[in-house]
CSV table of C-alpha atoms and ligand atoms in Angstrom, one decimal:
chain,number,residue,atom,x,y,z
N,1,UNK,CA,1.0,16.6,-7.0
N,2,UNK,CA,4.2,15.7,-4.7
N,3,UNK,CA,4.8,16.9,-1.3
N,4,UNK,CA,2.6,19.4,-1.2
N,5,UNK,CA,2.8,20.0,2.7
N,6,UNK,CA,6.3,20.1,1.9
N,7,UNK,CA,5.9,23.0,-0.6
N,8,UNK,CA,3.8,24.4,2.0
N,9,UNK,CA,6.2,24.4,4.8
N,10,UNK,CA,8.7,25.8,2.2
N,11,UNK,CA,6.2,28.5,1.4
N,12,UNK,CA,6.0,29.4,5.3
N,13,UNK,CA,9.8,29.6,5.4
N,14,UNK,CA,10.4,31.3,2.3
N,15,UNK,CA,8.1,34.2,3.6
N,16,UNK,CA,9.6,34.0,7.0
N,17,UNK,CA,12.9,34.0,5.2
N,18,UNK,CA,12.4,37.6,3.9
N,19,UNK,CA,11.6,38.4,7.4
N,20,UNK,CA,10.8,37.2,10.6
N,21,UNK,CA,7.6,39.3,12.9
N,22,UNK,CA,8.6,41.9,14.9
N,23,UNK,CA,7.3,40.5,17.9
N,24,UNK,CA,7.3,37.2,19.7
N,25,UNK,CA,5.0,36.3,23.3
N,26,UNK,CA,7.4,35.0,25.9
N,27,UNK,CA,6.3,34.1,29.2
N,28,UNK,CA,3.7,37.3,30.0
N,29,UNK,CA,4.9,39.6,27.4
N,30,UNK,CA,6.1,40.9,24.2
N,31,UNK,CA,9.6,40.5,23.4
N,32,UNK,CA,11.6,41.7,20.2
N,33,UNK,CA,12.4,38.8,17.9
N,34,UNK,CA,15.8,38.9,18.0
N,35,UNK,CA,15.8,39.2,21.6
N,36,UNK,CA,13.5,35.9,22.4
N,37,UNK,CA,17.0,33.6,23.3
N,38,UNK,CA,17.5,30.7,25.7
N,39,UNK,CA,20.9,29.3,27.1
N,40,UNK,CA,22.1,26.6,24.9
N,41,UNK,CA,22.0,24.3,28.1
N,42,UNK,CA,18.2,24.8,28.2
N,43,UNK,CA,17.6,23.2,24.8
N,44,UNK,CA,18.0,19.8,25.3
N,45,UNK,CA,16.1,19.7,28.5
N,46,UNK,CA,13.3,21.6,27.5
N,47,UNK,CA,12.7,19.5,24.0
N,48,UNK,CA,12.4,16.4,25.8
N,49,UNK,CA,8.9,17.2,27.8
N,50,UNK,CA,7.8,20.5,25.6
N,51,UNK,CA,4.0,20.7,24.6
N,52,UNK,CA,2.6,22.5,21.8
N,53,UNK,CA,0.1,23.5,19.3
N,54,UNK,CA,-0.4,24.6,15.6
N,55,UNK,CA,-3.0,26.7,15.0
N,56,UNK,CA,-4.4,28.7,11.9
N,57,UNK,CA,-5.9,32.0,11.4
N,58,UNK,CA,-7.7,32.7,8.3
N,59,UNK,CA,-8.2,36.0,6.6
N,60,UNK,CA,-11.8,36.5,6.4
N,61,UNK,CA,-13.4,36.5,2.6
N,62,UNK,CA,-14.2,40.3,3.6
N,63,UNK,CA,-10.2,40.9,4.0
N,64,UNK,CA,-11.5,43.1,7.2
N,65,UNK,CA,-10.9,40.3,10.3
N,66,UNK,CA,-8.6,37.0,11.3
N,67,UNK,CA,-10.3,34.2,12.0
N,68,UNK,CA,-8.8,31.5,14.2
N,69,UNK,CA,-9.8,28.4,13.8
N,70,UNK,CA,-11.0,26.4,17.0
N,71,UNK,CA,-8.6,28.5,19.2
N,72,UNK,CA,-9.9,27.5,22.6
N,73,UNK,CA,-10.1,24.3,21.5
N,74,UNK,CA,-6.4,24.3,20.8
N,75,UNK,CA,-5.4,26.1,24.0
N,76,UNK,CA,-7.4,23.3,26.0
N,77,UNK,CA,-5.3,20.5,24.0
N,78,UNK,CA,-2.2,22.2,25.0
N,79,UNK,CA,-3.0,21.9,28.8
N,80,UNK,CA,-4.2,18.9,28.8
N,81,UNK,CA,-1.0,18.1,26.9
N,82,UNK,CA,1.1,19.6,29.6
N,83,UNK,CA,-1.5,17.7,31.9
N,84,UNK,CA,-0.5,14.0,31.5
N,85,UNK,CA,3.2,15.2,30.5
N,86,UNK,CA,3.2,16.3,34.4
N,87,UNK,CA,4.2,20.2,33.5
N,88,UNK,CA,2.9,23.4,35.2
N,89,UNK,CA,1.8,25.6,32.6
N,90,UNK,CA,1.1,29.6,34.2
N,91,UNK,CA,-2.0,31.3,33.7
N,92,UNK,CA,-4.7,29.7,32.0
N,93,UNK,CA,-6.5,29.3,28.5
N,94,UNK,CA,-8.0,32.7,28.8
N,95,UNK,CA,-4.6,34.2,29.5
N,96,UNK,CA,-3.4,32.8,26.2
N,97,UNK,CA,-6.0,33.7,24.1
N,98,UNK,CA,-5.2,36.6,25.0
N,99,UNK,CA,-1.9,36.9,24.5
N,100,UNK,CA,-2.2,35.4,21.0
N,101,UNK,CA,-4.3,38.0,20.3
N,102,UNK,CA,-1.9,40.7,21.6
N,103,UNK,CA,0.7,39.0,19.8
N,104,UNK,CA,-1.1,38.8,16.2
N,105,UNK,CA,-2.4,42.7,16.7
N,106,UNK,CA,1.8,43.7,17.7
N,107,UNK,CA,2.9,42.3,14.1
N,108,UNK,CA,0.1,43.7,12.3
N,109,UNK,CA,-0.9,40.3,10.9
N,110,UNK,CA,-2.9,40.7,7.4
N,111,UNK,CA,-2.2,37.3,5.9
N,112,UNK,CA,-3.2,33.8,6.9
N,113,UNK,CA,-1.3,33.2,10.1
N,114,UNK,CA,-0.1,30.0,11.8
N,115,UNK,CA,0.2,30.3,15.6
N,116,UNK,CA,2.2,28.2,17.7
N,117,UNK,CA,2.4,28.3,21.4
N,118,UNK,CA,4.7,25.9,22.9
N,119,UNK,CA,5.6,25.3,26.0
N,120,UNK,CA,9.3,23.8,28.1
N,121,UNK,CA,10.8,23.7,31.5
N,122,UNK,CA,11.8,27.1,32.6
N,123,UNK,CA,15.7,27.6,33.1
N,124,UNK,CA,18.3,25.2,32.7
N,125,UNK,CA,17.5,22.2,34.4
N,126,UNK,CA,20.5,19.7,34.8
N,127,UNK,CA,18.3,16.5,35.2
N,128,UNK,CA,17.6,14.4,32.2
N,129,UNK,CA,14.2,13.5,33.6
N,130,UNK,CA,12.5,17.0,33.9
N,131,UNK,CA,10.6,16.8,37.4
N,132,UNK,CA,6.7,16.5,37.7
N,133,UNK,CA,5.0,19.6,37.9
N,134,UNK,CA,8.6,21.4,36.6
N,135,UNK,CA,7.0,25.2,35.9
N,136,UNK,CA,7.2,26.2,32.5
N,137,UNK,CA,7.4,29.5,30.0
N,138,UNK,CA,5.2,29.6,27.0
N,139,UNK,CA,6.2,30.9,23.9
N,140,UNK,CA,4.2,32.0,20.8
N,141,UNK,CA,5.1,32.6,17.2
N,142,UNK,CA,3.4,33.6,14.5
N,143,UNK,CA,4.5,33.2,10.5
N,144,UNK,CA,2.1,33.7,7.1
N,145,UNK,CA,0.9,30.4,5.8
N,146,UNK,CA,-0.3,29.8,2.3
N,147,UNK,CA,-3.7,27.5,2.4
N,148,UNK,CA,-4.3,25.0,-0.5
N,149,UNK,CA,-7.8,24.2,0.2
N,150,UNK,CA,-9.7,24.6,-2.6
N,151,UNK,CA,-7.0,23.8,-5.1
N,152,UNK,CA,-6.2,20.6,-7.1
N,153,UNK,CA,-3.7,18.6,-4.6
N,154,UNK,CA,-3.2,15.2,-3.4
N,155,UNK,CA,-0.5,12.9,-2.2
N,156,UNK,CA,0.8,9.6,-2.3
N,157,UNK,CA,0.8,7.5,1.0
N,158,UNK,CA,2.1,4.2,2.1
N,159,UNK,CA,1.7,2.4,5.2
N,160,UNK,CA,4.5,2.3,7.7
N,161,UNK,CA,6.8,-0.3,9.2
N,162,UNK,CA,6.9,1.7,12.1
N,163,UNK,CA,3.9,1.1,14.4
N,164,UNK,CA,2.6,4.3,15.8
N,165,UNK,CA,4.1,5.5,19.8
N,166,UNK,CA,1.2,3.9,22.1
N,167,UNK,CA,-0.8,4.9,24.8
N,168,UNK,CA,1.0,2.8,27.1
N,169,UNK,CA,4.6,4.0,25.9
N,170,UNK,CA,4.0,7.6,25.0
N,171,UNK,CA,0.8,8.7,24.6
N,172,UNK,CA,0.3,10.1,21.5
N,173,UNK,CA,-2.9,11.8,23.3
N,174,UNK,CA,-0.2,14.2,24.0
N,175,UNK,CA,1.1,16.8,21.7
N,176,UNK,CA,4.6,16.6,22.6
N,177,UNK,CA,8.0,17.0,20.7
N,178,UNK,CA,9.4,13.8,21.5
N,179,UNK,CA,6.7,12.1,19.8
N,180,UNK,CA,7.5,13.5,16.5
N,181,UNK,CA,10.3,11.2,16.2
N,182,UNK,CA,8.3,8.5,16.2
N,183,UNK,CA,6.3,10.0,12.7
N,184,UNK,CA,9.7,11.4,11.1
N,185,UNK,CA,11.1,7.5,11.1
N,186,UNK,CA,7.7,6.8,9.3
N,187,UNK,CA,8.2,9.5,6.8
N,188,UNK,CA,11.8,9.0,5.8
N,189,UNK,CA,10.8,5.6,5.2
N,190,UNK,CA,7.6,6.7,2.9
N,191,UNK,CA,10.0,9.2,1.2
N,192,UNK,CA,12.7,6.9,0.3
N,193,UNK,CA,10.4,4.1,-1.2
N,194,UNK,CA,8.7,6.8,-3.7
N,195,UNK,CA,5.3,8.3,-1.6
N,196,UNK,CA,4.9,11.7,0.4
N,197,UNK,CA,3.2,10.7,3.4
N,198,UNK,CA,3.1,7.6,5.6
N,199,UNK,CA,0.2,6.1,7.4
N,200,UNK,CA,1.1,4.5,10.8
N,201,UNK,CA,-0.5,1.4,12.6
N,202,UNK,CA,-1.2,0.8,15.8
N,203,UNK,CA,0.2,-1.7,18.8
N,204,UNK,CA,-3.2,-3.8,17.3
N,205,UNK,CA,-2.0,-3.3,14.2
N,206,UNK,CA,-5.3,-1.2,13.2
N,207,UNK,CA,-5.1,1.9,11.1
N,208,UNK,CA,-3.7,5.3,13.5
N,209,UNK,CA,-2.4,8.6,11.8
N,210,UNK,CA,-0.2,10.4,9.8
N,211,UNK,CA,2.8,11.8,11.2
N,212,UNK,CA,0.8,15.3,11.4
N,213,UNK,CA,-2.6,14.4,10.3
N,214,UNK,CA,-5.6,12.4,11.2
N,215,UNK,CA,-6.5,10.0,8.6
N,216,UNK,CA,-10.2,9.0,6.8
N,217,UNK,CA,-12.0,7.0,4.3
N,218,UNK,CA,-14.9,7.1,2.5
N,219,UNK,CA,-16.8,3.6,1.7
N,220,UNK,CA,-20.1,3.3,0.2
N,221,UNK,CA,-20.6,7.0,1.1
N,222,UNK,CA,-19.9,6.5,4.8
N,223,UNK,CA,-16.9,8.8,6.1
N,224,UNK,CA,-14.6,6.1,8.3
N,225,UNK,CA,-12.2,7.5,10.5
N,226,UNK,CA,-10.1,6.0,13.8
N,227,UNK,CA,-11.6,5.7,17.2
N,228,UNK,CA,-9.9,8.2,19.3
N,229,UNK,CA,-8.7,5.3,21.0
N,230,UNK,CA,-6.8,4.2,17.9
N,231,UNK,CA,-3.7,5.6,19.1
N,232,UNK,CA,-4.0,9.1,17.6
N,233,UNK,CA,-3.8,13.1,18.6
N,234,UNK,CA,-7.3,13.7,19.0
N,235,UNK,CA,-7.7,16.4,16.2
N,236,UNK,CA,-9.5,19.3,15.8
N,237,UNK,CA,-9.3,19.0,12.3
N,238,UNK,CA,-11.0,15.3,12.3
N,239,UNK,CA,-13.5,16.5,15.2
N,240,UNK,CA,-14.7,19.5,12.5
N,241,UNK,CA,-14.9,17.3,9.7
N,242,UNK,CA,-16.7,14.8,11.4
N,243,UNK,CA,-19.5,17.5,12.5
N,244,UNK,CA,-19.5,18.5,8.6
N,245,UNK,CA,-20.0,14.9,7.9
N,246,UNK,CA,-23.0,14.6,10.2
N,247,UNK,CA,-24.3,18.2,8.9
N,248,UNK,CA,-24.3,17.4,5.4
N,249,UNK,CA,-26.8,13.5,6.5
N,250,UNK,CA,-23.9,12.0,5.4
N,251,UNK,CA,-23.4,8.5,7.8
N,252,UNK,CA,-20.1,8.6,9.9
N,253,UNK,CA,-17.7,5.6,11.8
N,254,UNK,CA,-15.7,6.2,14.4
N,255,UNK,CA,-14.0,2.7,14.7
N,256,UNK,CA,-10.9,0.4,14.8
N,257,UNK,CA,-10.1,0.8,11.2
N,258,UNK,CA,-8.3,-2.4,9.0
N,259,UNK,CA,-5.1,-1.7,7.3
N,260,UNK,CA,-7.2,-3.9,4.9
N,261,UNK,CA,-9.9,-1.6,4.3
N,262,UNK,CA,-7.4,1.0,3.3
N,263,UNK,CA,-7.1,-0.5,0.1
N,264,UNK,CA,-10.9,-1.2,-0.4
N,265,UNK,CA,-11.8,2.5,0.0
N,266,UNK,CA,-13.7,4.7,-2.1
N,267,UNK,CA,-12.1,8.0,-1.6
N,268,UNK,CA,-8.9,8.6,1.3
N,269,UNK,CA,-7.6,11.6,3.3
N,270,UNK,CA,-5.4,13.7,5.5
N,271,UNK,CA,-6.5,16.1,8.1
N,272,UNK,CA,-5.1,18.5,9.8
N,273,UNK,CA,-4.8,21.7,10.8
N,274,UNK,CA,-1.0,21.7,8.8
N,275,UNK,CA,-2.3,19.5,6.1
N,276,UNK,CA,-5.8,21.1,6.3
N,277,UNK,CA,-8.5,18.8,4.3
N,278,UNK,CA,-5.4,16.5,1.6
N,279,UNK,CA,-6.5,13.8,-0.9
N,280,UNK,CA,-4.6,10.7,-0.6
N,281,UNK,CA,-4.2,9.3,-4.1
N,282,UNK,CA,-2.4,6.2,-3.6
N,283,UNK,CA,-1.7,4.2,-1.2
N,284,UNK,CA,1.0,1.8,-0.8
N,285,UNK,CA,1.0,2.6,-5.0
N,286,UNK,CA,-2.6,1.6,-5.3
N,287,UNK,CA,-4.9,4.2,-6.5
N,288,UNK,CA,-7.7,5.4,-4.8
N,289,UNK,CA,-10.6,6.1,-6.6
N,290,UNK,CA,-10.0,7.5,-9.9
N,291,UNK,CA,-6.8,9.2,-8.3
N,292,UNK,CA,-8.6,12.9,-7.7
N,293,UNK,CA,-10.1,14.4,-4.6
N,294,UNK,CA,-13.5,12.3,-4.7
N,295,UNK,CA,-16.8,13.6,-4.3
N,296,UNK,CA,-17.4,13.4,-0.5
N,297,UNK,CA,-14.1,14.9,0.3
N,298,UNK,CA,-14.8,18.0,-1.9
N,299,UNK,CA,-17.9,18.6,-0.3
N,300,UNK,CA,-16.1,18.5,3.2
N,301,UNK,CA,-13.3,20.4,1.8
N,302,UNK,CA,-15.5,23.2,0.6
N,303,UNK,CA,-17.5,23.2,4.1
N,304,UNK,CA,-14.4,23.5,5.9
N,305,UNK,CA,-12.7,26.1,3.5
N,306,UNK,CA,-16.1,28.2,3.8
N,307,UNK,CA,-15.9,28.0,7.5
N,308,UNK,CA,-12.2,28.6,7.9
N,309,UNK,CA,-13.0,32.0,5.3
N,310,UNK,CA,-16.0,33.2,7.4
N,311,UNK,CA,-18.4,32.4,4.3
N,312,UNK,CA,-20.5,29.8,6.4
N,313,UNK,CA,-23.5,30.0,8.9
N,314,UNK,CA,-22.4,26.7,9.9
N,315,UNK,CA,-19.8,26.5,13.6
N,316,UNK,CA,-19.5,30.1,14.1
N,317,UNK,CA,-18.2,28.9,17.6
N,318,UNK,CA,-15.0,27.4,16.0
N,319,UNK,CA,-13.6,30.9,14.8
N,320,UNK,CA,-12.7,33.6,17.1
N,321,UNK,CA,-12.9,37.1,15.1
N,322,UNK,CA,-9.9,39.0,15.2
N,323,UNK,CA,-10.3,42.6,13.6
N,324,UNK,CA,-7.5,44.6,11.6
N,325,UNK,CA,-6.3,47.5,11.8
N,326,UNK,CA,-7.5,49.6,8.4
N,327,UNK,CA,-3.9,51.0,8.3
E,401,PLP,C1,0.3,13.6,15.0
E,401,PLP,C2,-0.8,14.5,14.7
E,401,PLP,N1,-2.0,13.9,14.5
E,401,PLP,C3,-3.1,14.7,14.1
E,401,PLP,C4,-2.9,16.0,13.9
E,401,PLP,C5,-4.1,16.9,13.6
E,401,PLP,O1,-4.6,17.6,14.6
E,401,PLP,P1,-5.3,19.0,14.4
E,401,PLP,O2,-6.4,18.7,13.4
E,401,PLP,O3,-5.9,19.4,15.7
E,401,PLP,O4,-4.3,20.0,13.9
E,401,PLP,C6,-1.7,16.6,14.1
E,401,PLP,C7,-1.6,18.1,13.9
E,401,PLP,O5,-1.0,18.8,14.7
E,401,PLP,C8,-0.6,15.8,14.5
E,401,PLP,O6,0.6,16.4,14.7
């Protein structure tokens, strides 16, 4: 299967395409949709320093209640983001949990729903280096999502010439905009040689991420993955699947992974809350395994997808319940 985050973004706008929420958050309150603008002199500023998240809610296999999906967890990313990018986020993780929740009650979400808060220097700031501790609004949209766990996927992935942005350049601890430049060179390059997804190396030239995705192998029936100092967003996803990994007795690394051992590897995958649990199925044109999701990965995939859907005992402290309306 090609580019199936692709299809899956396309899916997202396709259904925003037919129409966008009523509602938007904005800086302490709900704001129409059409009336959420900024000056066109505030762009430019504001996308060089602006933090954010991606976060999913699941419909609940009951259909009766959202569940987000580590939503604290993300809200604490996104100020410790704004943390080391020197930005002064208002209110505080409780406040925006909050207003997410407002937000996803005011457009009567019934569907999966991706949430993503982002926050950039208020105003129109005329310098080109935006000011420690500049204040900032936050933002939040919402738009339906369409998951693919538990369905026949994988991709095709290739290891980049471009070495992944490092902690002593721009820490890609951070969940910042500007750093997505950094993976987009990596996947036009893994586009235009023939795969979907690129894999990026580190300054030590030792296995990082995806451009949106953590990255793990399976060897001998040990789960591998990249140390968190590898150069990498520290991601929820891979933090969940490596506490499914340890549930299920199954042994786990956290290490300085080899480009090498790439290549040598049982069974490979992207995670991410975008990319949720994906199959690598070649890499660099190399098969990996028989070229389907291998065993280990479809036990974590199913874990994960019964958690997400509120089918699981496991991690009930990863989903925060959102009920819906029965209208
Ligand atoms: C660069 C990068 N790495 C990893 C991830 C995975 O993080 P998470 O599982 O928290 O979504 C993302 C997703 O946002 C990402 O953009």
């Amino acid at each position: 299967m090609t580019h199936a985050l692709e299809t899956q973004a396309l899916d997202s706008l396709a259904a925003r395409g037919s129409g966008h929420p009523e509602w938007i958050w904005r800086d302490g309150a709900l704001v129409p949709w059409e009336q959420a603008t900024v000056h066109v002199n505030a762009v430019g500023h504001a996308s060089v320093a602006a933090v954010f998240e991606g976060i999913k809610a699941y419909l609940a296999a009951d259909g009766h209640r959202l569940l987000a999906f580590r939503l604290d967890d993300h809200l604490r990313r996104l100020f410790d983001s704004a943390r080391l990018c020197r930005l002064d986020l208002p209110g505080s993780v409780d406040d925006l949990r909050e207003a997410i929740l407002t937000l996803l009650r005011a457009n009567a979400c019934r569907t999966d729903t991706y949430i993503r808060p982002w926050a950039f220097p208020r105003g129109v700031i005329r310098e080109q280096m935006v000011p420690a501790g500049t204040r900032c609004e936050i933002v939040v949209d919402s738009w339906p999502f369409h998951s693919h766990l538990l369905t026949p996927r994988g991709c095709r992935a290739a290891v980049s010439s471009w070495i992944r942005v490092s902690d002593a350049s721009m820490p890609p601890r951070a969940k910042t905009f500007s750093n997505y430049h950094n993976g987009r060179l990596a996947m036009m390059e893994a586009r235009e040689n023939g795969h979907d997804w690129p894999i990026l190396l580190n300054e030590r030239h030792k296995v990082s991420e995806g451009p949106g995705a953590c990255v793990a192998l399976v060897r001998d029936g040990t789960v591998v993955t990249p140390s968190l100092t590898s150069g990498l967003l520290a991601g929820l996803t891979r933090d969940s699947v490596c506490a499914l990994t340890r549930d299920l007795g199954l042994a786990l690394e956290e290490r300085e992974v080899d480009r090498s051992e790439l290549y040598l590897a049982d069974e490979l995958f992207f995670m991410g809350t975008a990319w949720e649990i994906l199959p690598i199925t070649t890499i660099d044109g190399r098969r990996v395994g028989d070229g389907t999701m291998g065993p280990v990965t479809t036990r974590l995939e199913r874990e994960y997808a019964a958690i997400v859907r509120g089918r699981s005992e496991r991690h009930p402290e990863w989903l925060t319940e959102i009920p819906l309306d029965p209208g």
